[in-house]
mmCIF file of C-alpha atoms in Angstrom:
data_model
loop_
_atom_site.group_PDB
_atom_site.id
_atom_site.type_symbol
_atom_site.label_atom_id
_atom_site.label_comp_id
_atom_site.label_asym_id
_atom_site.label_seq_id
_atom_site.Cartn_x
_atom_site.Cartn_y
_atom_site.Cartn_z
ATOM 1 C CA MET A 3 23.130 -22.909 -37.478
ATOM 2 C CA LYS A 4 25.605 -20.630 -39.198
ATOM 3 C CA PRO A 5 26.820 -17.662 -37.115
ATOM 4 C CA CYS A 6 25.607 -14.127 -37.920
ATOM 5 C CA ALA A 7 27.948 -12.045 -40.071
ATOM 6 C CA ILE A 8 26.767 -8.962 -38.197
ATOM 7 C CA LYS A 9 28.464 -8.260 -34.858
ATOM 8 C CA ASN A 10 27.089 -5.835 -32.316
ATOM 9 C CA HIS A 11 28.167 -3.879 -29.247
ATOM 10 C CA ILE A 12 24.760 -3.740 -27.591
ATOM 11 C CA ARG A 13 25.833 -5.313 -24.313
ATOM 12 C CA ARG A 14 28.657 -2.794 -23.823
ATOM 13 C CA LEU A 15 26.426 0.109 -24.812
ATOM 14 C CA ARG A 16 23.739 -1.028 -22.364
ATOM 15 C CA PHE A 17 26.204 -0.961 -19.507
ATOM 16 C CA GLU A 18 27.541 2.410 -20.603
ATOM 17 C CA ALA A 19 23.965 3.715 -20.644
ATOM 18 C CA GLY A 20 23.584 3.377 -16.891
ATOM 19 C CA GLU A 21 23.448 -0.412 -16.835
ATOM 20 C CA MET A 22 20.270 -0.542 -18.854
ATOM 21 C CA SER A 23 18.579 -3.928 -18.598
ATOM 22 C CA GLN A 24 17.697 -6.048 -21.608
ATOM 23 C CA GLN A 25 14.036 -5.658 -20.630
ATOM 24 C CA ALA A 26 14.290 -1.871 -20.597
ATOM 25 C CA LEU A 27 15.982 -1.835 -24.003
ATOM 26 C CA ALA A 28 13.402 -4.294 -25.372
ATOM 27 C CA GLU A 29 10.523 -2.083 -24.243
ATOM 28 C CA ARG A 30 12.043 0.986 -25.895
ATOM 29 C CA VAL A 31 12.748 -0.843 -29.151
ATOM 30 C CA GLY A 32 9.416 -2.694 -29.246
ATOM 31 C CA VAL A 33 10.659 -6.274 -29.115
ATOM 32 C CA THR A 34 10.818 -8.913 -26.397
ATOM 33 C CA ARG A 35 13.666 -9.321 -23.922
ATOM 34 C CA GLN A 36 14.402 -12.711 -25.493
ATOM 35 C CA THR A 37 14.913 -11.050 -28.877
ATOM 36 C CA ILE A 38 17.389 -8.539 -27.418
ATOM 37 C CA ASN A 39 19.218 -11.448 -25.790
ATOM 38 C CA ALA A 40 19.289 -13.349 -29.099
ATOM 39 C CA ILE A 41 20.640 -10.251 -30.902
ATOM 40 C CA GLU A 42 23.390 -9.732 -28.288
ATOM 41 C CA GLN A 43 24.450 -13.362 -28.565
ATOM 42 C CA GLY A 44 24.594 -13.153 -32.344
ATOM 43 C CA LYS A 45 21.845 -15.730 -32.787
ATOM 44 C CA TYR A 46 19.466 -13.356 -34.554
ATOM 45 C CA SER A 47 19.999 -10.475 -36.974
ATOM 46 C CA PRO A 48 17.438 -7.722 -36.342
ATOM 47 C CA SER A 49 15.493 -6.062 -39.132
ATOM 48 C CA LEU A 50 16.773 -2.735 -40.416
ATOM 49 C CA GLU A 51 14.054 -0.888 -38.537
ATOM 50 C CA ALA A 52 14.839 -2.632 -35.244
ATOM 51 C CA ALA A 53 18.569 -1.982 -35.734
ATOM 52 C CA PHE A 54 17.933 1.747 -36.263
ATOM 53 C CA ARG A 55 15.665 1.841 -33.211
ATOM 54 C CA ILE A 56 18.370 0.244 -31.072
ATOM 55 C CA ALA A 57 20.919 2.782 -32.303
ATOM 56 C CA GLU A 58 18.461 5.596 -31.585
ATOM 57 C CA VAL A 59 17.997 4.400 -27.983
ATOM 58 C CA PHE A 60 21.747 4.683 -27.410
ATOM 59 C CA GLY A 61 22.015 7.934 -29.354
ATOM 60 C CA ARG A 62 24.751 6.484 -31.560
ATOM 61 C CA PRO A 63 25.095 6.010 -35.336
ATOM 62 C CA ILE A 64 24.072 2.544 -36.424
ATOM 63 C CA THR A 65 27.655 1.754 -37.506
ATOM 64 C CA GLU A 66 28.794 2.149 -33.893
ATOM 65 C CA VAL A 67 26.203 -0.365 -32.707
ATOM 66 C CA PHE A 68 26.475 -2.963 -35.497
ATOM 67 C CA GLU A 69 29.347 -3.980 -37.736
ATOM 68 C CA TYR A 70 29.481 -6.293 -40.716
ATOM 69 C CA ALA A 71 32.168 -8.923 -40.137
ATOM 70 C CA PRO A 72 31.850 -11.810 -42.644
ATOM 71 C CA MET K 18 10.329 -18.017 -21.086
ATOM 72 C CA SER K 19 8.329 -15.816 -23.456
ATOM 73 C CA HIS K 20 4.538 -15.888 -23.592
ATOM 74 C CA VAL K 21 4.462 -17.537 -27.018
ATOM 75 C CA GLU K 22 6.756 -20.312 -25.769
ATOM 76 C CA LYS K 23 4.508 -20.925 -22.766
ATOM 77 C CA THR K 24 1.406 -21.175 -24.982
ATOM 78 C CA SER K 25 3.280 -23.550 -27.311
ATOM 79 C CA TRP K 26 4.157 -25.822 -24.395
ATOM 80 C CA ILE K 27 0.522 -25.802 -23.237
ATOM 81 C CA SER K 28 -0.705 -26.718 -26.723
ATOM 82 C CA ALA K 29 1.901 -29.487 -27.041
ATOM 83 C CA LEU K 30 0.966 -31.007 -23.683
ATOM 84 C CA ALA K 31 -2.773 -30.758 -24.383
ATOM 85 C CA LEU K 32 -2.265 -32.388 -27.778
ATOM 86 C CA ALA K 33 -0.137 -35.161 -26.230
ATOM 87 C CA LEU K 34 -2.893 -35.823 -23.701
ATOM 88 C CA ALA K 35 -5.543 -35.892 -26.448
ATOM 89 C CA THR K 36 -3.416 -38.184 -28.634
ATOM 90 C CA ALA K 37 -2.786 -40.628 -25.789
ATOM 91 C CA TRP K 38 -6.475 -40.669 -24.919
ATOM 92 C CA TYR K 39 -7.433 -41.254 -28.574
ATOM 93 C CA VAL K 40 -4.913 -44.085 -29.021
ATOM 94 C CA HIS K 41 -6.154 -45.721 -25.806
ATOM 95 C CA ASP K 42 -9.756 -45.556 -27.050
ATOM 96 C CA ALA K 43 -9.058 -46.438 -30.685
ATOM 97 C CA LEU K 44 -6.603 -49.318 -30.176
ATOM 98 C CA PRO K 45 -9.123 -52.092 -29.360
ATOM 99 C CA THR K 46 -11.500 -51.401 -32.268
ATOM 100 C CA GLY K 47 -9.538 -49.330 -34.785
ATOM 101 C CA ALA K 48 -11.628 -46.201 -34.238
ATOM 102 C CA PRO K 49 -13.099 -44.569 -31.127
ATOM 103 C CA SER K 50 -16.780 -43.783 -30.704
ATOM 104 C CA LEU K 51 -18.150 -40.368 -31.664
ATOM 105 C CA SER K 52 -18.875 -39.535 -28.030
ATOM 106 C CA SER K 53 -15.292 -40.385 -27.106
ATOM 107 C CA MET K 54 -13.937 -38.096 -29.833
ATOM 108 C CA VAL K 55 -16.216 -35.257 -28.725
ATOM 109 C CA SER K 56 -15.048 -35.736 -25.128
ATOM 110 C CA ILE K 57 -11.391 -35.610 -26.227
ATOM 111 C CA VAL K 58 -11.903 -32.375 -28.157
ATOM 112 C CA VAL K 59 -13.914 -30.712 -25.372
ATOM 113 C CA VAL K 60 -11.389 -31.630 -22.666
ATOM 114 C CA MET K 61 -8.496 -30.476 -24.843
ATOM 115 C CA VAL K 62 -10.166 -27.126 -25.534
ATOM 116 C CA VAL K 63 -11.045 -26.575 -21.864
ATOM 117 C CA VAL K 64 -7.503 -27.483 -20.727
ATOM 118 C CA GLU K 65 -5.982 -25.048 -23.239
ATOM 119 C CA ILE K 66 -8.366 -22.214 -22.354
ATOM 120 C CA VAL K 67 -7.853 -22.591 -18.606
ATOM 121 C CA ALA K 68 -4.077 -22.928 -18.905
ATOM 122 C CA ASN K 69 -3.835 -19.895 -21.207
ATOM 123 C CA ILE K 70 -5.943 -17.824 -18.809
ATOM 124 C CA VAL K 71 -3.665 -18.820 -15.928
ATOM 125 C CA ILE K 72 -0.449 -17.920 -17.767
ATOM 126 C CA GLY K 73 -2.078 -14.742 -19.036
ATOM 127 C CA VAL K 74 -2.944 -13.637 -15.513
ATOM 128 C CA LEU K 75 0.430 -14.663 -14.082
ATOM 129 C CA GLY K 76 2.320 -13.216 -17.051
ATOM 130 C CA ARG K 77 1.976 -9.621 -15.920
ATOM 131 C CA GLY K 78 0.820 -8.108 -19.189
ATOM 132 C CA GLU K 79 3.057 -10.152 -21.501
ATOM 133 C CA ALA K 80 0.082 -11.782 -23.227
ATOM 134 C CA GLY K 81 -1.248 -8.683 -24.980
ATOM 135 C CA GLY K 82 2.028 -7.763 -26.614
ATOM 136 C CA GLY K 83 1.678 -9.745 -29.812
ATOM 137 C CA LEU K 84 4.599 -11.367 -31.610
ATOM 138 C CA ASP K 85 7.764 -9.425 -32.322
ATOM 139 C CA GLU K 86 9.772 -9.811 -35.548
ATOM 140 C CA ARG K 87 11.906 -12.721 -34.329
ATOM 141 C CA GLU K 88 8.893 -14.633 -32.994
ATOM 142 C CA ARG K 89 7.003 -14.056 -36.281
ATOM 143 C CA ALA K 90 9.947 -15.516 -38.231
ATOM 144 C CA ILE K 91 10.114 -18.550 -35.920
ATOM 145 C CA VAL K 92 6.346 -19.131 -36.168
ATOM 146 C CA HIS K 93 6.511 -18.845 -39.965
ATOM 147 C CA ARG K 94 9.291 -21.472 -40.170
ATOM 148 C CA ALA K 95 7.381 -23.740 -37.782
ATOM 149 C CA ASP K 96 4.206 -23.419 -39.876
ATOM 150 C CA SER K 97 6.188 -24.468 -42.971
ATOM 151 C CA ALA K 98 7.524 -27.541 -41.184
ATOM 152 C CA GLY K 99 4.024 -28.509 -40.085
ATOM 153 C CA PHE K 100 2.703 -28.086 -43.624
ATOM 154 C CA TYR K 101 5.242 -30.559 -45.063
ATOM 155 C CA VAL K 102 4.379 -33.177 -42.418
ATOM 156 C CA LEU K 103 0.664 -32.734 -43.120
ATOM 157 C CA ALA K 104 1.202 -32.940 -46.877
ATOM 158 C CA ALA K 105 3.212 -36.167 -46.509
ATOM 159 C CA GLY K 106 0.457 -37.682 -44.388
ATOM 160 C CA ALA K 107 -2.275 -36.588 -46.774
ATOM 161 C CA PHE K 108 -0.544 -38.038 -49.852
ATOM 162 C CA THR K 109 0.228 -41.286 -48.000
ATOM 163 C CA SER K 110 -3.421 -41.585 -46.952
ATOM 164 C CA ALA K 111 -4.598 -41.019 -50.522
ATOM 165 C CA ALA K 112 -2.150 -43.644 -51.795
ATOM 166 C CA LEU K 113 -3.255 -46.212 -49.216
ATOM 167 C CA LEU K 114 -6.912 -45.570 -50.016
ATOM 168 C CA ASN K 115 -6.229 -46.110 -53.712
ATOM 169 C CA LEU K 116 -4.347 -49.325 -52.935
ATOM 170 C CA GLY K 117 -7.437 -50.662 -51.210
ATOM 171 C CA PHE K 118 -6.422 -50.369 -47.580
ATOM 172 C CA GLY K 119 -9.232 -50.194 -45.038
ATOM 173 C CA THR K 120 -11.035 -46.909 -44.340
ATOM 174 C CA SER K 121 -10.351 -47.269 -40.605
ATOM 175 C CA LEU K 122 -6.597 -47.308 -41.220
ATOM 176 C CA VAL K 123 -6.786 -44.365 -43.623
ATOM 177 C CA PHE K 124 -8.971 -42.402 -41.187
ATOM 178 C CA ASN K 125 -6.477 -42.950 -38.372
ATOM 179 C CA LEU K 126 -3.586 -42.063 -40.666
ATOM 180 C CA ILE K 127 -5.244 -38.765 -41.589
ATOM 181 C CA LEU K 128 -5.872 -37.907 -37.932
ATOM 182 C CA GLY K 129 -2.360 -39.008 -37.082
ATOM 183 C CA SER K 130 -0.986 -36.729 -39.815
ATOM 184 C CA LEU K 131 -2.898 -33.784 -38.365
ATOM 185 C CA ALA K 132 -1.506 -34.504 -34.922
ATOM 186 C CA ALA K 133 2.016 -35.104 -36.252
ATOM 187 C CA ALA K 134 1.895 -31.835 -38.220
ATOM 188 C CA GLU K 135 0.800 -29.940 -35.135
ATOM 189 C CA PHE K 136 3.532 -31.601 -33.036
ATOM 190 C CA ALA K 137 6.093 -30.681 -35.705
ATOM 191 C CA LYS K 138 4.878 -27.071 -35.729
ATOM 192 C CA LEU K 139 4.895 -26.760 -31.932
ATOM 193 C CA GLY K 140 8.244 -28.537 -31.641
ATOM 194 C CA MET K 141 9.857 -26.209 -34.197
ATOM 195 C CA LYS K 142 8.376 -23.193 -32.417
ATOM 196 C CA ILE K 143 9.686 -24.274 -29.014
ATOM 197 C CA LEU K 144 13.096 -25.219 -30.417
ATOM 198 C CA GLY K 145 13.406 -21.943 -32.320
ATOM 199 C CA LEU K 146 12.440 -19.881 -29.286
ATOM 200 C CA ARG K 147 14.779 -21.846 -26.992
ATOM 201 C CA LEU K 148 17.767 -21.602 -29.327
ATOM 202 C CA GLY K 149 17.168 -17.911 -29.796
ATOM 203 C CA ALA K 150 17.253 -17.963 -33.572
#
């Protein structure tokens, strides 16, 4: 399985947001906890909509949450 | 473990049980009796229903959530894998029938292809969900 070219800072942002759990973030974004875990580990690239929702939860621009690193 | 992974495991185990039962009944004569096949299907359906009810009740509301985007992608890939297995089995069965092989063998090959396709689908689903991709 080739690694994702998109890196993210979700884990750090979760901890900065009052140690938000993966489950709590998943519920707010509308995906499962396993999907959030897969995104954090770089095993899954979220859809554009899910990526924007995650950024909205943290109140940050999407470019601060995800970065393209080929 | 997500709800969809749990249901996949239940289906895989129920199908394994049904396959083993069928092989045990079909091995001596080449094909099981109609009553035996009906029993296999009924038991498999009951096992799946009961097991899914149990995990639904114990799952604390996970069951009603539907599939998210990652799970839909995994299920779609698994369905594709199952289709190719089924297609291979179907074409092989047709070829054997045309070559004059016995109907009992062809019948079992068709059923075996259905089971193999379902195992492939469930296996790909479980693997995809486990690996996180």
